[in-house]
Short mmCIF file of C-alpha atoms in Angstrom, two decimals:
data_model
loop_
_atom_site.label_atom_id
_atom_site.label_comp_id
_atom_site.label_asym_id
_atom_site.label_seq_id
_atom_site.Cartn_x
_atom_site.Cartn_y
_atom_site.Cartn_z
CA MET W 1328 40.75 67.62 -107.61
CA LYS W 1329 41.98 69.90 -110.44
CA LYS W 1330 42.95 73.44 -109.50
CA ALA W 1331 42.25 76.47 -111.66
CA PHE W 1332 43.48 80.06 -111.25
CA ILE W 1333 41.36 82.83 -112.82
CA THR W 1334 42.33 86.48 -113.20
CA GLY W 1335 39.28 88.71 -113.75
CA ILE W 1336 36.99 86.35 -111.82
CA THR W 1337 34.59 89.17 -110.91
CA GLY W 1338 33.99 90.08 -114.57
CA GLN W 1339 31.39 88.68 -116.96
CA ASP W 1340 33.53 85.88 -118.35
CA GLY W 1341 35.31 85.13 -115.08
CA SER W 1342 32.07 84.61 -113.19
CA TYR W 1343 30.61 82.25 -115.79
CA LEU W 1344 33.92 80.33 -116.06
CA ALA W 1345 34.16 79.98 -112.29
CA GLU W 1346 30.65 78.54 -112.17
CA LEU W 1347 31.46 76.10 -114.99
CA LEU W 1348 34.67 74.89 -113.30
CA LEU W 1349 33.01 74.49 -109.90
CA GLU W 1350 30.30 72.38 -111.56
CA LYS W 1351 33.06 70.23 -113.03
CA GLY W 1352 34.58 69.63 -109.59
CA TYR W 1353 37.52 72.04 -109.70
CA LYS W 1354 39.02 73.96 -106.82
CA VAL W 1355 38.89 77.54 -108.15
CA TYR W 1356 41.18 80.38 -107.09
CA GLY W 1357 40.19 83.85 -108.24
CA LEU W 1358 42.52 86.84 -108.32
CA THR W 1359 40.95 90.08 -107.10
CA ARG W 1360 42.44 93.55 -106.85
CA ARG W 1361 42.38 95.17 -103.40
CA THR W 1362 40.20 98.28 -103.74
CA SER W 1363 38.26 100.41 -101.29
CA THR W 1364 34.98 99.05 -102.64
CA GLN W 1365 34.81 95.45 -103.86
CA ASN W 1366 32.18 94.44 -106.44
CA PHE W 1367 31.36 90.76 -106.10
CA ASP W 1368 27.89 91.05 -107.60
CA ARG W 1369 28.59 88.68 -110.53
CA ILE W 1370 29.90 85.95 -108.22
CA LYS W 1371 27.40 86.46 -105.40
CA ASP W 1372 25.86 83.00 -106.01
CA ILE W 1373 29.18 81.18 -105.63
CA ILE W 1374 31.20 83.41 -103.33
CA HIS W 1375 30.59 81.10 -100.36
CA HIS W 1376 31.20 77.90 -102.33
CA GLU W 1377 33.56 75.57 -100.42
CA ASN W 1378 35.79 75.14 -103.49
CA LEU W 1379 36.16 78.84 -104.32
CA GLU W 1380 38.95 80.92 -102.81
CA LEU W 1381 39.67 84.57 -103.63
CA ILE W 1382 43.31 85.68 -103.71
CA SER W 1383 44.43 89.30 -103.44
CA GLY W 1384 46.77 90.40 -106.24
CA ASP W 1385 47.16 92.62 -109.26
CA LEU W 1386 48.24 92.28 -112.91
CA ILE W 1387 50.65 95.19 -112.45
CA ASP W 1388 52.30 93.56 -109.39
CA GLN W 1389 54.63 90.79 -110.63
CA HIS W 1390 55.39 89.45 -107.15
CA SER W 1391 51.72 89.01 -106.21
CA LEU W 1392 51.23 86.81 -109.28
CA THR W 1393 54.36 84.75 -108.81
CA PHE W 1394 53.70 84.16 -105.09
CA ALA W 1395 50.07 83.20 -105.77
CA LEU W 1396 50.98 80.65 -108.43
CA GLN W 1397 53.87 79.32 -106.34
CA ASP W 1398 51.50 78.72 -103.45
CA ILE W 1399 48.53 77.32 -105.42
CA GLN W 1400 50.34 75.25 -108.09
CA PRO W 1401 47.27 75.32 -110.40
CA ASP W 1402 46.67 72.86 -113.24
CA GLU W 1403 45.03 75.58 -115.36
CA ILE W 1404 45.44 79.36 -115.54
CA TYR W 1405 42.86 81.59 -117.25
CA ASN W 1406 43.96 85.18 -117.84
CA LEU W 1407 40.70 87.10 -118.29
CA ALA W 1408 41.61 90.33 -116.46
CA ALA W 1409 42.08 93.44 -118.57
CA GLN W 1410 41.01 97.01 -119.12
CA SER W 1411 38.32 95.69 -121.42
CA PHE W 1412 36.25 98.71 -122.48
CA VAL W 1413 37.36 99.83 -125.94
CA LYS W 1414 36.17 103.46 -125.58
CA ALA W 1415 38.11 103.89 -122.31
CA SER W 1416 41.30 102.71 -124.01
CA TRP W 1417 41.52 106.04 -125.86
CA GLU W 1418 41.04 107.93 -122.62
CA GLN W 1419 43.53 105.73 -120.69
CA PRO W 1420 45.89 104.22 -123.28
CA VAL W 1421 48.83 103.79 -120.91
CA LEU W 1422 46.74 102.07 -118.23
CA THR W 1423 45.22 99.84 -120.92
CA GLY W 1424 48.72 98.85 -122.03
CA GLU W 1425 49.76 98.05 -118.47
CA PHE W 1426 46.86 95.72 -117.79
CA THR W 1427 45.86 94.36 -121.18
CA ALA W 1428 49.34 93.98 -122.69
CA MET W 1429 52.04 93.86 -120.03
CA GLY W 1430 49.70 92.11 -117.59
CA VAL W 1431 49.76 89.06 -119.86
CA THR W 1432 53.57 88.95 -119.76
CA ARG W 1433 53.54 89.15 -115.97
CA VAL W 1434 51.15 86.20 -115.66
CA LEU W 1435 53.16 84.15 -118.15
CA GLU W 1436 56.43 84.99 -116.41
CA ALA W 1437 54.90 84.04 -113.04
CA MET W 1438 53.77 80.74 -114.57
CA ARG W 1439 57.21 80.10 -116.09
CA LEU W 1440 58.87 80.58 -112.71
CA ALA W 1441 56.30 78.99 -110.42
CA CYS W 1442 54.32 76.32 -112.31
CA PRO W 1443 55.64 75.81 -115.89
CA LYS W 1444 53.67 72.58 -116.36
CA ALA W 1445 50.31 74.32 -115.92
CA LYS W 1446 48.08 75.09 -118.91
CA PHE W 1447 47.50 78.74 -119.77
CA TYR W 1448 44.59 80.46 -121.51
CA GLN W 1449 44.87 84.04 -122.82
CA ALA W 1450 41.72 86.00 -123.61
CA SER W 1451 42.44 87.40 -127.06
CA SER W 1452 39.86 89.49 -128.89
CA SER W 1453 38.29 90.03 -132.31
CA GLU W 1454 39.23 93.73 -131.81
CA MET W 1455 42.73 92.65 -132.88
CA PHE W 1456 41.40 92.31 -136.45
CA GLY W 1457 40.11 95.92 -136.41
CA LYS W 1458 40.27 97.22 -139.98
CA VAL W 1459 39.69 93.76 -141.29
CA ARG W 1460 41.97 92.31 -143.99
CA GLU W 1461 39.44 89.61 -144.99
CA VAL W 1462 35.84 88.56 -144.29
CA PRO W 1463 35.19 86.37 -142.36
CA GLN W 1464 38.16 86.38 -140.01
CA ASN W 1465 39.94 83.18 -138.96
CA GLU W 1466 43.07 82.17 -136.98
CA ASN W 1467 45.34 83.21 -139.84
CA THR W 1468 43.79 86.58 -140.67
CA PRO W 1469 46.34 89.43 -140.23
CA PHE W 1470 45.73 91.81 -137.38
CA TYR W 1471 45.05 95.53 -137.88
CA PRO W 1472 43.84 96.90 -134.51
CA ARG W 1473 41.96 100.20 -134.46
CA SER W 1474 42.11 101.12 -130.78
CA PRO W 1475 44.66 101.13 -127.95
CA TYR W 1476 42.69 98.17 -126.56
CA GLY W 1477 43.06 96.23 -129.79
CA VAL W 1478 46.80 97.04 -129.96
CA ALA W 1479 47.27 95.87 -126.35
CA LYS W 1480 45.39 92.65 -127.12
CA VAL W 1481 47.67 91.98 -130.12
CA TYR W 1482 50.67 92.26 -127.81
CA GLY W 1483 49.02 89.86 -125.32
CA HIS W 1484 48.29 87.40 -128.12
CA TRP W 1485 51.82 87.37 -129.55
CA ILE W 1486 53.57 87.22 -126.17
CA THR W 1487 51.47 84.10 -125.45
CA VAL W 1488 52.62 82.53 -128.72
CA ASN W 1489 56.19 83.57 -127.89
CA TYR W 1490 56.20 81.89 -124.47
CA ARG W 1491 54.65 78.76 -125.99
CA GLU W 1492 57.37 78.52 -128.59
CA SER W 1493 60.29 79.74 -126.46
CA TYR W 1494 59.68 77.73 -123.29
CA ASP W 1495 57.56 74.82 -124.56
CA MET W 1496 54.70 75.94 -122.30
CA PHE W 1497 51.09 74.94 -122.86
CA ALA W 1498 49.76 78.41 -123.67
CA VAL W 1499 46.74 79.09 -125.91
CA SER W 1500 44.84 82.17 -127.07
CA GLY W 1501 41.11 82.19 -127.61
CA ILE W 1502 40.29 84.86 -130.16
CA LEU W 1503 36.80 85.52 -128.91
CA PHE W 1504 34.37 87.64 -130.86
CA ASN W 1505 31.84 89.79 -129.01
CA HIS W 1506 30.04 87.81 -126.35
CA GLU W 1507 27.34 89.25 -124.16
CA SER W 1508 25.01 88.37 -121.29
CA PRO W 1509 22.93 89.94 -118.54
CA ARG W 1510 26.22 90.23 -116.62
CA ARG W 1511 27.73 92.61 -119.19
CA GLY W 1512 28.74 96.00 -117.77
CA LEU W 1513 26.43 98.94 -118.43
CA GLU W 1514 29.19 100.79 -120.32
CA PHE W 1515 29.00 98.25 -123.20
CA VAL W 1516 26.56 99.07 -125.97
CA THR W 1517 24.64 95.78 -125.77
CA ARG W 1518 23.87 96.08 -122.06
CA LYS W 1519 23.31 99.80 -122.39
CA ILE W 1520 20.59 99.00 -124.92
CA SER W 1521 18.95 96.16 -122.99
CA ASN W 1522 18.94 98.21 -119.78
CA ALA W 1523 17.65 101.36 -121.49
CA VAL W 1524 14.73 99.69 -123.25
CA ALA W 1525 13.77 98.02 -119.96
CA ARG W 1526 13.82 101.42 -118.23
CA ILE W 1527 11.85 103.03 -121.10
CA LYS W 1528 9.26 100.26 -120.86
CA LEU W 1529 8.94 100.88 -117.10
CA GLY W 1530 8.69 104.68 -117.54
CA LYS W 1531 12.05 105.41 -115.93
CA GLN W 1532 13.59 107.13 -118.98
CA ASP W 1533 12.36 108.47 -122.31
CA PHE W 1534 15.05 107.71 -124.86
CA ILE W 1535 18.48 106.13 -125.43
CA GLU W 1536 21.58 107.94 -126.74
CA LEU W 1537 23.92 105.87 -128.92
CA GLY W 1538 26.71 106.33 -131.42
CA ASN W 1539 27.09 104.53 -134.76
CA LEU W 1540 24.17 102.14 -135.36
CA ASP W 1541 25.69 100.66 -138.51
CA ALA W 1542 28.73 99.01 -136.91
CA LYS W 1543 28.43 95.23 -137.25
CA ARG W 1544 29.58 92.58 -134.81
CA ASP W 1545 29.52 88.81 -134.39
CA TRP W 1546 27.65 88.52 -131.09
CA GLY W 1547 27.41 85.35 -129.00
CA TYR W 1548 26.46 84.30 -125.48
CA ALA W 1549 29.22 84.57 -122.85
CA LYS W 1550 28.16 81.35 -121.12
CA ASP W 1551 28.74 79.45 -124.37
CA TYR W 1552 32.14 81.07 -124.86
CA VAL W 1553 33.64 80.14 -121.49
CA GLU W 1554 32.93 76.50 -122.35
CA ALA W 1555 35.25 77.01 -125.38
CA MET W 1556 37.95 78.37 -123.07
CA TRP W 1557 37.83 75.24 -120.93
CA LEU W 1558 37.85 72.96 -123.96
CA MET W 1559 41.04 74.59 -125.25
CA LEU W 1560 42.89 73.55 -122.11
CA GLN W 1561 41.65 69.96 -122.36
CA GLN W 1562 43.50 69.35 -125.63
CA ASP W 1563 46.79 67.45 -125.94
CA LYS W 1564 48.40 70.21 -128.00
CA ALA W 1565 48.32 73.96 -127.39
CA ASP W 1566 46.83 75.99 -130.25
CA ASP W 1567 44.85 79.18 -130.89
CA TYR W 1568 41.16 79.26 -131.81
CA VAL W 1569 38.59 81.73 -133.10
CA VAL W 1570 35.36 81.52 -131.10
CA ALA W 1571 32.43 83.12 -132.88
CA THR W 1572 28.92 82.47 -134.26
CA GLY W 1573 29.75 83.07 -137.91
CA GLU W 1574 26.90 85.63 -138.14
CA THR W 1575 27.07 89.40 -138.10
CA HIS W 1576 24.47 91.88 -136.87
CA SER W 1577 24.40 95.65 -136.59
CA VAL W 1578 23.90 97.73 -133.47
CA ARG W 1579 20.66 98.84 -135.18
CA GLU W 1580 19.42 95.22 -135.31
CA PHE W 1581 20.30 94.78 -131.63
CA LEU W 1582 18.25 97.87 -130.78
CA GLU W 1583 15.32 96.79 -132.98
CA ILE W 1584 15.10 93.33 -131.40
CA ALA W 1585 15.52 94.77 -127.89
CA CYS W 1586 12.61 97.16 -128.42
CA LYS W 1587 10.54 94.30 -129.76
CA ALA W 1588 11.43 92.11 -126.75
CA ALA W 1589 10.35 94.89 -124.41
CA GLY W 1590 7.12 95.49 -126.35
CA LEU W 1591 8.06 99.03 -127.34
CA GLY W 1592 7.52 98.97 -131.09
CA ASN W 1593 9.62 101.10 -133.48
CA TYR W 1594 13.06 101.90 -132.05
CA GLU W 1595 13.23 105.26 -133.86
CA LYS W 1596 10.82 106.74 -131.33
CA TYR W 1597 13.39 106.20 -128.57
CA TYR W 1598 16.78 106.58 -130.26
CA LYS W 1599 18.97 109.73 -130.29
CA HIS W 1600 22.37 109.92 -131.91
CA ASN W 1601 25.16 111.29 -129.73
CA LYS W 1602 28.55 111.93 -131.36
CA LYS W 1603 30.39 111.40 -128.10
CA TYR W 1604 29.70 107.66 -128.39
CA ASP W 1605 31.25 107.44 -131.86
CA ARG W 1606 34.75 105.88 -131.91
CA PRO W 1607 37.72 107.92 -133.19
CA ALA W 1608 38.50 104.92 -135.45
CA GLU W 1609 35.57 102.59 -136.08
CA VAL W 1610 35.70 98.86 -136.58
CA ASP W 1611 32.92 98.39 -139.11
CA LEU W 1612 32.58 94.65 -139.72
CA LEU W 1613 33.66 91.82 -137.48
CA ILE W 1614 32.58 88.27 -138.29
CA GLY W 1615 34.46 85.15 -137.31
CA THR W 1616 34.58 81.65 -138.70
CA PRO W 1617 34.49 79.09 -135.83
CA GLU W 1618 35.17 76.08 -138.05
CA LYS W 1619 38.45 75.12 -136.35
CA ALA W 1620 36.89 75.31 -132.86
CA GLN W 1621 33.89 73.29 -134.03
CA LYS W 1622 36.08 70.64 -135.64
CA GLU W 1623 38.86 70.30 -133.07
CA LEU W 1624 37.11 71.23 -129.83
CA GLY W 1625 33.60 70.00 -130.66
CA TRP W 1626 32.30 73.43 -129.64
CA LYS W 1627 29.26 75.25 -130.99
CA PRO W 1628 27.03 78.09 -129.75
CA THR W 1629 23.71 77.15 -128.19
CA VAL W 1630 22.06 80.61 -128.04
CA ASN W 1631 21.34 82.59 -131.23
CA PHE W 1632 21.33 86.37 -131.66
CA GLU W 1633 17.64 87.01 -131.09
CA GLN W 1634 17.57 84.68 -128.08
CA LEU W 1635 20.57 86.53 -126.60
CA VAL W 1636 19.03 89.99 -127.00
CA THR W 1637 15.71 88.77 -125.55
CA LEU W 1638 17.49 87.12 -122.63
CA MET W 1639 19.28 90.34 -121.75
CA VAL W 1640 16.16 92.50 -122.04
CA GLU W 1641 14.08 90.14 -119.92
CA LYS W 1642 16.71 90.11 -117.17
CA ASP W 1643 16.96 93.92 -117.19
CA LEU W 1644 13.18 94.19 -117.02
CA GLU W 1645 13.27 91.93 -113.98
CA VAL W 1646 16.08 93.88 -112.31
CA GLU W 1647 14.69 97.36 -113.08
CA SER W 1648 11.20 96.45 -111.97
CA LYS W 1649 12.64 95.70 -108.50
CA SER W 1650 14.74 98.87 -108.24
CA ALA W 1651 13.40 102.23 -107.19
CA SER W 1652 14.69 104.53 -109.91
#
């Protein structure tokens, strides 16, 4: 039985990845931070699975990582934990650096000391491209991050390459473009929209406040993207891959389709601009080319943009219709 170690298992990607690996017959170990209130909502359907074990540890505690990997001896390590909300990275830049940048080094160092023959996946991000140098972006496009989060992700990406080349470790980075799902946190614009239109439809709120509607992103389905993560670690040679749909859509389009999916009609009746949601430095156009992943991994997305938005709205309608307020 293969063993996998996942940091960030309680997040959107971690929960979908854990489900995928359990289906494939893995023993899955998930790292969770010890906090006064634990949120296991995203893994509630698998938390009692006989092949899932949660381990207490923290990306800012080197020893907890080294001891965990020493004890488990995993075949595969997926580093998905991070301070992953771009807006919060301006408010907490040092904390973002500790988790999203230095946290990667700590996991790699723990792996080097405890289980150097394991395979390592680093969750890189399209936010590293930031003020894009070319359109579309591929594995060789220069980085120009436009947020503390993007800067931290660039560090995490390059330290992964450095450990691969310095210690001959199997370490890869997946440069994932935006990927969403009903499990996305409410602080992210996509889930904020899907949840708000559901609440408007049900008479729970009257309008939605958003920032820049013209920002464009390459949005895919998180469940598709964790499959790409797994595929990267099944290769004979470690390499980095862009995972994207190759299409770009604006926040405005997302809002339009969400309103349509909820049966609300014209989005302008419900939208209000709020400057506090505008970024200090905007990333205007992100679009990736997944040709390498398609060719070498045999990966391709199964859910298109409109299907994704509809899926999220329908789930939020279901959830909100069951809740009191």
